[in-house]
Amino acid sequence: MLDFVFHNPVRIHFGKGQMVKICDEIEDGKNILITYGDGSIKQNGVYQEVMSLLTDKAKSLGKKYNVFEFSGIASNPSYEHLMTGLEIIKSKKIDFLLAVGGGSVIDGTKFLAAAAFYSKGKDPWEIVLKRGRGVERALPIGTVLTLPATGSEMNGNAVISKKSSKEKLAFYSPHVYPKFSILDPTTTFSLPKNQIANGIVDSFIHVMEQYLTYSVNSPIQDRFAEGILLTLIEEGTKIFKDKDKDKDKDKDNLSENYIRDYNVRANIMWAATCSLNNLIGVGVPQDWSTHLIGHELTAEYGLAHAETLAIIFPSLMHVMREGKSEKLLQYASRVWKIENENENENENENENENKIIDLAIGKTREFFEMLGVKINLSDYGIGEEAVNKILGRLEKHNLIKIGERGDLTLEKSREILRNSL
Ligand code: NZQ
Ligand code: ZN
């Protein structure tokens, strides 16, 4: 195992009814800015519940908050829109941010938290360009998570897009970890099926980016990772397994028994958080190439984050198999139960291992398809021209030697993209 420092300061309140803890967490007298997206929280009642807690419940506890709102933080949160939120923070002297929503709302709020203290006269986009270096302070953040996927509720990362230059870049700062996050699985009952599926795929790939590298003798990290993968497969299958039997596939009536099953939702929610809260990534090498290439696909073509991952990751396993073979074989055996049954004596070990790896890649693709997430660029009407466009973007962002060994060159990216068509 590699040396590491592990510190995660986020307090998690997990379970039905835990939203009530908001008032315990936020000090009396704060000027709170509630940040949210396009209104899903008004439709599912989460907004009303948060508001009532911050007013009536707070009053019953002898507290009084001044509550303001900033909405419209859409998927792939944009710098341009967030800058309008920064004006509210300054004019209303906001001293606490409460993000209510999915990863985009939480990421956008992290940007606002850091931008609030960013040096006068400097453009806060620098925070992103410098990947978070230079952030010395941030406003405190709390979150109410409504979409299990990104892990943003329990990490210090954010991914922000700039519409004018079609860029999508990530930053990290220890100052933007939420102080607390509320994870109530019942808030996820209102998710449309494609968002549930996207969340499962995103979490799955977060684990794989930290697991599918090379072995450093870290069995506990491997087993944490495999446990999350197996949970996502089992629970995801419960929700989606009968989808092809539905008469009307566009209706949200898949596996009725499970769609509102609290335990299924709870397991998916905690699995998603644990996929990217740093724990499984310490002490082991990490990859993140699928994400880096995927972000460029979102910036260029507007595909949802998880859609890009489901396209790139299977091809990346295929192209980068040599350096990842030991872990690929372990993944095949422990996650997909593919056993080495080399009955053909004429076949050499190498060919046999390649067959096993191909089977594991096939199983991964089947899983994404079972969830209803497409696995080829052509499924989105994107053709050959994408290859050079994305390579140009990778080069512009200096992503020319990525992966756990820095051996995923532009040529390898080309192969991966061609393989994804
Ligand atoms: O905007 P609203 O109306 O809230 O609707 C959202 C949005 O349309 C909706 N939604 C959320 N909760 C819901 C709901 N609809 C019904 N019921 C609910 N309970 O779902 C849609 C997607 O929301 P979004 O927040 O965009 O999804 P997600 O959580 O997948 O976040 C994606 C963003 O996170 C970034 C991605 O790049 C992308 O920008 N990531 C952040 C990471 C991090 N901070 O660590 C890591 C990830 O790898 C990822 O890159
Ligand atoms: Zn992701």
XYZ file of C-alpha atoms and ligand atoms in Angstrom:
472
model
C 0.000 0.000 0.000
C 1.194 3.537 -0.739
C 1.612 6.111 2.058
C -1.282 8.488 2.558
C -2.994 11.148 4.647
C -6.736 10.715 5.037
C -8.979 13.463 6.370
C -12.625 13.919 5.506
C -14.326 16.642 7.545
C -17.917 16.223 6.256
C -20.535 15.240 8.838
C -23.153 12.991 7.221
C -26.724 12.793 8.470
C -28.114 9.720 6.749
C -31.705 8.510 6.743
C -35.368 9.376 6.385
C -36.280 12.568 8.246
C -32.683 13.687 8.778
C -33.299 17.062 7.139
C -34.438 18.268 10.542
C -30.740 18.399 11.518
C -30.229 21.499 9.369
C -31.144 23.779 12.261
C -28.687 22.081 14.614
C -25.946 22.514 12.050
C -26.389 26.198 11.177
C -25.689 28.849 13.791
C -28.326 31.356 14.802
C -28.450 34.657 12.915
C -26.808 33.478 9.689
C -27.586 35.035 6.319
C -28.235 31.848 4.376
C -28.267 31.526 0.598
C -30.188 28.452 -0.558
C -28.863 27.335 -3.927
C -30.776 24.988 -6.224
C -31.392 23.946 -9.816
C -34.329 24.206 -12.161
C -37.097 23.370 -9.754
C -37.134 19.598 -9.129
C -36.948 20.407 -5.417
C -40.183 22.388 -5.649
C -41.962 19.483 -7.353
C -40.866 16.831 -4.858
C -41.444 18.961 -1.753
C -37.810 19.194 -0.625
C -37.766 22.975 -1.081
C -40.904 23.419 1.044
C -39.443 21.194 3.759
C -36.126 23.078 3.855
C -37.909 26.431 3.987
C -40.182 25.355 6.787
C -37.209 24.085 8.787
C -35.299 27.330 8.318
C -38.276 29.406 9.463
C -40.806 27.602 11.696
C -38.534 24.918 13.102
C -35.729 27.434 13.651
C -38.157 29.707 15.519
C -39.208 26.865 17.801
C -35.535 26.420 18.656
C -35.095 30.124 19.360
C -33.100 30.746 16.164
C -33.659 33.214 13.356
C -32.080 33.058 9.922
C -32.229 35.516 7.026
C -32.910 33.316 4.026
C -32.172 34.213 0.390
C -32.318 32.097 -2.774
C -30.279 31.521 -5.900
C -31.794 29.100 -8.431
C -31.185 27.895 -11.986
C -27.907 26.051 -11.364
C -28.352 23.647 -14.247
C -26.447 20.458 -15.103
C -22.798 21.204 -15.855
C -23.042 24.443 -13.846
C -21.854 27.452 -15.753
C -19.444 30.098 -14.562
C -21.539 32.743 -16.292
C -24.682 31.907 -14.309
C -22.779 31.440 -11.067
C -21.322 34.925 -11.337
C -24.865 36.301 -10.961
C -25.129 34.341 -7.706
C -21.898 35.914 -6.508
C -23.563 39.318 -6.699
C -26.305 38.143 -4.323
C -23.678 36.816 -1.912
C -21.953 40.176 -1.832
C -25.026 42.399 -1.699
C -26.814 40.356 0.989
C -23.689 39.665 3.042
C -24.291 35.920 2.863
C -22.337 33.914 5.417
C -23.695 30.388 4.865
C -24.495 28.479 1.655
C -27.041 25.665 1.639
C -26.948 23.632 -1.590
C -30.109 21.605 -2.231
C -29.918 19.279 -5.237
C -27.569 17.052 -7.214
C -23.872 17.283 -8.032
C -24.287 20.307 -10.289
C -25.912 22.411 -7.563
C -23.324 21.334 -5.005
C -20.394 21.938 -7.382
C -21.738 25.345 -8.369
C -22.109 26.223 -4.693
C -18.489 25.217 -4.009
C -17.394 27.604 -6.741
C -19.474 30.391 -5.166
C -18.013 29.601 -1.725
C -14.476 30.004 -3.033
C -15.264 32.957 -5.308
C -16.755 34.910 -2.385
C -13.270 35.420 -0.949
C -11.255 35.406 -4.158
C -8.874 38.340 -4.329
C -10.359 41.624 -5.436
C -9.805 42.483 -9.074
C -9.154 38.881 -10.083
C -11.533 36.860 -12.235
C -12.816 33.875 -10.181
C -12.544 31.676 -13.305
C -8.883 31.545 -12.263
C -9.972 29.278 -9.398
C -10.904 26.681 -11.985
C -7.979 27.335 -14.316
C -5.569 26.915 -11.404
C -7.453 23.748 -10.323
C -8.183 25.292 -6.918
C -4.638 26.364 -6.046
C -4.801 29.885 -4.657
C -8.081 29.321 -2.794
C -7.287 30.313 0.774
C -10.770 30.656 2.248
C -14.342 29.791 1.390
C -17.808 30.374 2.796
C -19.163 27.431 4.820
C -21.425 25.063 2.888
C -24.120 22.575 3.908
C -25.853 20.265 1.430
C -29.127 18.398 1.049
C -28.421 15.763 -1.582
C -31.235 14.729 -3.938
C -29.303 12.733 -6.564
C -26.773 10.038 -5.622
C -23.976 10.130 -8.201
C -21.027 12.464 -7.862
C -19.887 12.193 -4.247
C -19.691 15.998 -4.232
C -21.599 15.981 -0.926
C -18.570 14.442 0.765
C -15.553 15.685 -1.164
C -13.679 18.883 -2.004
C -14.079 18.679 -5.801
C -16.185 20.715 -8.207
C -16.547 20.697 -11.979
C -17.470 24.008 -13.615
C -18.166 24.875 -17.241
C -17.562 28.115 -19.100
C -20.088 28.513 -21.857
C -18.252 31.235 -23.765
C -15.139 29.089 -24.304
C -16.923 25.685 -24.194
C -14.704 24.480 -21.359
C -15.473 22.056 -18.533
C -12.791 21.790 -15.861
C -12.476 20.417 -12.349
C -10.952 22.038 -9.284
C -10.199 20.833 -5.773
C -9.772 22.759 -2.563
C -9.766 21.551 1.039
C -11.721 24.732 1.859
C -14.851 23.725 -0.071
C -15.704 20.468 1.678
C -19.263 20.786 2.969
C -19.522 21.151 6.761
C -22.431 18.708 6.705
C -24.547 16.816 4.208
C -28.061 15.460 4.613
C -28.630 12.169 2.786
C -32.310 11.247 2.957
C -32.966 8.435 0.446
C -36.661 9.374 0.163
C -35.642 12.603 -1.627
C -34.485 10.394 -4.530
C -37.892 8.753 -5.137
C -38.781 11.526 -7.591
C -35.758 10.949 -9.837
C -36.546 10.043 -13.443
C -35.135 6.675 -14.471
C -32.373 8.101 -16.652
C -31.006 10.091 -13.702
C -31.023 7.026 -11.455
C -29.141 5.130 -14.166
C -26.690 7.972 -14.764
C -25.971 8.136 -11.052
C -25.217 4.418 -10.884
C -22.904 4.615 -13.906
C -21.068 7.663 -12.536
C -20.520 5.999 -9.161
C -19.405 2.756 -10.828
C -16.774 4.592 -12.866
C -15.592 6.589 -9.822
C -14.766 3.283 -8.178
C -13.112 1.931 -11.315
C -10.911 5.034 -11.686
C -9.470 4.260 -8.243
C -9.441 0.454 -8.557
C -8.520 -0.479 -12.107
C -4.864 0.563 -12.110
C -2.040 -1.700 -10.883
C -1.655 -3.681 -7.728
C 0.218 -2.190 -4.759
C -0.783 -4.926 -2.331
C -3.765 -3.109 -0.833
C -6.360 -5.850 -0.355
C -8.529 -3.749 1.936
C -8.844 -0.965 -0.654
C -9.559 -3.533 -3.372
C -12.297 -5.130 -1.310
C -13.889 -1.800 -0.383
C -13.999 -1.024 -4.101
C -15.346 -4.439 -5.104
C -18.002 -4.192 -2.372
C -19.266 -0.907 -3.809
C -19.254 -2.267 -7.370
C -21.217 -5.376 -6.353
C -23.717 -3.243 -4.423
C -24.275 -0.946 -7.394
C -24.776 -3.946 -9.692
C -27.165 -5.737 -7.316
C -29.264 -2.725 -6.370
C -29.238 -1.256 -9.877
C -30.399 -4.575 -11.288
C -33.304 -4.651 -8.840
C -34.612 -1.367 -10.217
C -33.918 -1.915 -13.893
C -34.135 -5.655 -14.493
C -37.727 -5.752 -15.724
C -37.547 -2.682 -17.867
C -37.905 -4.567 -21.145
C -41.154 -6.089 -19.949
C -42.770 -2.668 -19.637
C -45.426 -2.050 -22.218
C -44.699 1.638 -22.274
C -40.961 1.965 -21.873
C -41.096 5.714 -21.497
C -43.198 5.442 -18.383
C -41.497 5.344 -15.038
C -43.071 2.011 -14.127
C -40.007 -0.209 -14.137
C -39.778 -2.759 -11.362
C -42.574 -1.129 -9.379
C -41.617 -3.071 -6.274
C -38.214 -1.479 -6.201
C -38.674 1.992 -7.633
C -39.899 3.240 -4.256
C -38.040 0.711 -2.137
C -36.350 2.646 0.648
C -33.586 0.113 1.182
C -32.635 -0.038 -2.474
C -32.460 3.761 -2.613
C -30.516 3.926 0.644
C -27.942 1.415 -0.550
C -27.465 3.205 -3.850
C -27.175 6.567 -2.089
C -24.498 5.492 0.369
C -22.636 3.503 -2.301
C -22.504 6.612 -4.486
C -21.141 8.750 -1.650
C -18.525 6.149 -0.732
C -17.433 5.940 -4.372
C -15.889 9.394 -4.202
C -15.321 10.465 -0.620
C -11.567 9.741 -0.801
C -11.615 6.576 1.326
C -11.207 3.983 -1.431
C -8.673 6.131 -3.284
C -6.066 6.527 -0.560
C -3.056 4.236 -0.605
C -3.582 3.222 -4.234
C -2.713 4.663 -7.663
C -5.584 6.439 -9.444
C -6.434 6.815 -13.108
C -9.196 9.429 -13.945
C -8.581 9.315 -17.718
C -12.181 8.328 -18.472
C -13.359 11.445 -16.639
C -10.845 13.725 -18.331
C -11.845 12.540 -21.812
C -15.528 12.489 -20.806
C -15.481 16.118 -19.648
C -14.232 17.139 -23.098
C -17.113 15.221 -24.703
C -19.622 17.048 -22.509
C -18.025 20.406 -23.278
C -18.055 19.726 -27.037
C -21.339 17.832 -27.490
C -23.364 18.466 -24.331
C -23.696 14.783 -23.403
C -24.569 14.164 -19.749
C -21.571 13.341 -17.570
C -22.423 9.648 -17.068
C -23.265 9.209 -20.755
C -19.699 10.143 -21.654
C -18.287 7.710 -19.095
C -20.349 4.756 -20.347
C -18.959 5.383 -23.827
C -15.300 5.896 -22.954
C -14.682 3.461 -20.109
C -15.216 0.110 -21.883
C -12.956 1.263 -24.729
C -10.347 2.443 -22.261
C -10.320 -1.006 -20.625
C -9.844 -2.515 -24.069
C -7.016 -0.215 -25.178
C -5.162 0.013 -21.838
C -5.507 -3.676 -20.968
C -1.799 -4.429 -20.923
C -0.904 -2.176 -17.999
C -4.152 -3.006 -16.188
C -4.238 -6.756 -16.854
C -3.700 -7.940 -13.271
C -6.545 -5.791 -11.959
C -8.742 -6.560 -14.969
C -8.446 -10.278 -14.223
C -9.226 -9.648 -10.554
C -12.248 -7.540 -11.572
C -13.431 -10.291 -13.931
C -13.192 -12.923 -11.233
C -14.384 -11.077 -8.126
C -17.042 -8.793 -9.588
C -18.362 -10.757 -12.570
C -17.429 -14.261 -11.326
C -15.732 -15.101 -14.607
C -13.532 -18.078 -13.889
C -10.381 -19.183 -15.629
C -11.473 -22.334 -17.406
C -8.591 -22.960 -19.708
C -9.559 -26.321 -21.106
C -7.855 -25.842 -24.414
C -4.274 -26.949 -23.895
C -3.165 -25.459 -27.195
C -4.211 -22.021 -26.105
C -1.485 -20.073 -24.336
C -2.065 -18.311 -21.039
C -1.937 -14.916 -22.692
C -4.771 -15.698 -25.097
C -6.803 -17.129 -22.284
C -6.343 -14.017 -20.140
C -7.341 -11.831 -23.052
C -10.542 -13.815 -23.420
C -11.358 -13.321 -19.747
C -10.693 -9.581 -20.026
C -12.934 -9.397 -23.109
C -15.699 -11.128 -21.171
C -15.340 -8.639 -18.279
C -15.494 -5.690 -20.690
C -18.578 -7.255 -22.282
C -20.243 -7.675 -18.869
C -19.550 -4.023 -18.043
C -21.119 -2.890 -21.332
C -24.150 -5.153 -20.748
C -24.616 -3.637 -17.285
C -24.657 -0.078 -18.654
C -27.072 -1.134 -21.409
C -29.325 -2.891 -18.889
C -29.530 0.476 -17.090
C -30.538 2.053 -20.399
C -27.324 4.075 -20.842
C -25.909 4.041 -24.373
C -22.357 2.911 -25.003
C -21.338 4.302 -28.404
C -20.786 7.797 -29.756
C -22.850 6.861 -32.808
C -25.838 6.242 -30.502
C -25.842 10.046 -30.072
C -25.309 10.736 -33.769
C -21.638 11.579 -33.198
C -19.237 10.349 -35.895
C -15.579 10.102 -36.842
C -15.097 13.902 -36.789
C -15.272 13.745 -32.977
C -11.905 12.021 -32.737
C -9.772 14.965 -33.853
C -11.993 17.483 -32.102
C -11.584 15.771 -28.739
C -7.865 15.178 -29.301
C -7.465 18.903 -29.975
C -9.205 19.689 -26.710
C -7.079 17.231 -24.739
C -3.954 18.792 -26.208
C -5.168 22.305 -25.381
C -5.662 21.289 -21.764
C -2.292 19.549 -21.688
C -3.908 16.161 -21.135
C -1.347 14.407 -23.260
C 0.032 11.914 -20.750
C -2.706 10.832 -18.391
C -3.619 7.712 -16.450
C -1.995 6.070 -13.445
C 1.341 5.739 -15.235
C 1.110 8.786 -17.458
C 1.193 6.433 -20.456
C -2.222 7.287 -21.872
C -0.885 9.464 -24.668
C -2.795 11.313 -27.346
C -2.287 8.283 -29.611
C -3.915 6.063 -26.991
C -6.749 8.588 -26.611
C -7.197 8.392 -30.381
C -7.506 4.601 -30.176
C -9.987 4.857 -27.312
C -12.134 7.396 -29.162
C -12.066 5.374 -32.395
C -13.035 2.303 -30.426
C -15.961 4.244 -28.931
C -17.541 5.215 -32.251
O -32.041 21.191 -11.802
P -33.057 20.379 -11.106
O -34.442 20.849 -11.326
O -32.734 20.179 -9.666
O -33.056 18.887 -11.799
C -31.963 18.016 -11.734
C -31.211 17.936 -13.070
O -32.078 18.198 -14.149
C -32.482 16.622 -11.586
N -32.706 16.178 -10.213
C -31.835 16.214 -9.161
N -32.406 15.644 -8.083
C -33.651 15.268 -8.433
C -33.858 15.604 -9.788
N -35.015 15.358 -10.430
C -36.007 14.756 -9.733
N -35.868 14.372 -8.442
C -34.722 14.609 -7.761
N -34.597 14.184 -6.494
O -31.470 15.784 -12.147
C -30.819 16.484 -13.196
C -29.321 16.245 -13.124
O -28.784 16.875 -11.954
P -27.196 17.105 -11.806
O -26.976 17.736 -10.502
O -26.675 17.775 -13.028
O -26.656 15.603 -11.840
P -25.416 14.971 -11.118
O -25.637 14.840 -9.670
O -25.132 13.746 -11.881
O -24.218 16.025 -11.309
C -23.507 16.097 -12.514
C -22.407 17.134 -12.417
O -21.452 16.779 -11.410
C -20.129 16.772 -11.992
C -20.406 16.396 -13.425
O -19.334 16.682 -14.272
C -21.631 17.233 -13.720
O -21.276 18.560 -13.994
N -19.252 15.884 -11.232
C -18.827 16.296 -10.004
C -17.944 15.560 -9.256
C -17.487 16.013 -7.926
N -17.851 17.199 -7.484
O -16.752 15.299 -7.234
C -17.372 14.297 -9.743
C -18.121 13.725 -10.877
O -17.254 12.854 -11.563
C -18.685 14.708 -11.845
O -17.711 15.111 -12.789
Zn -18.035 11.265 -12.397
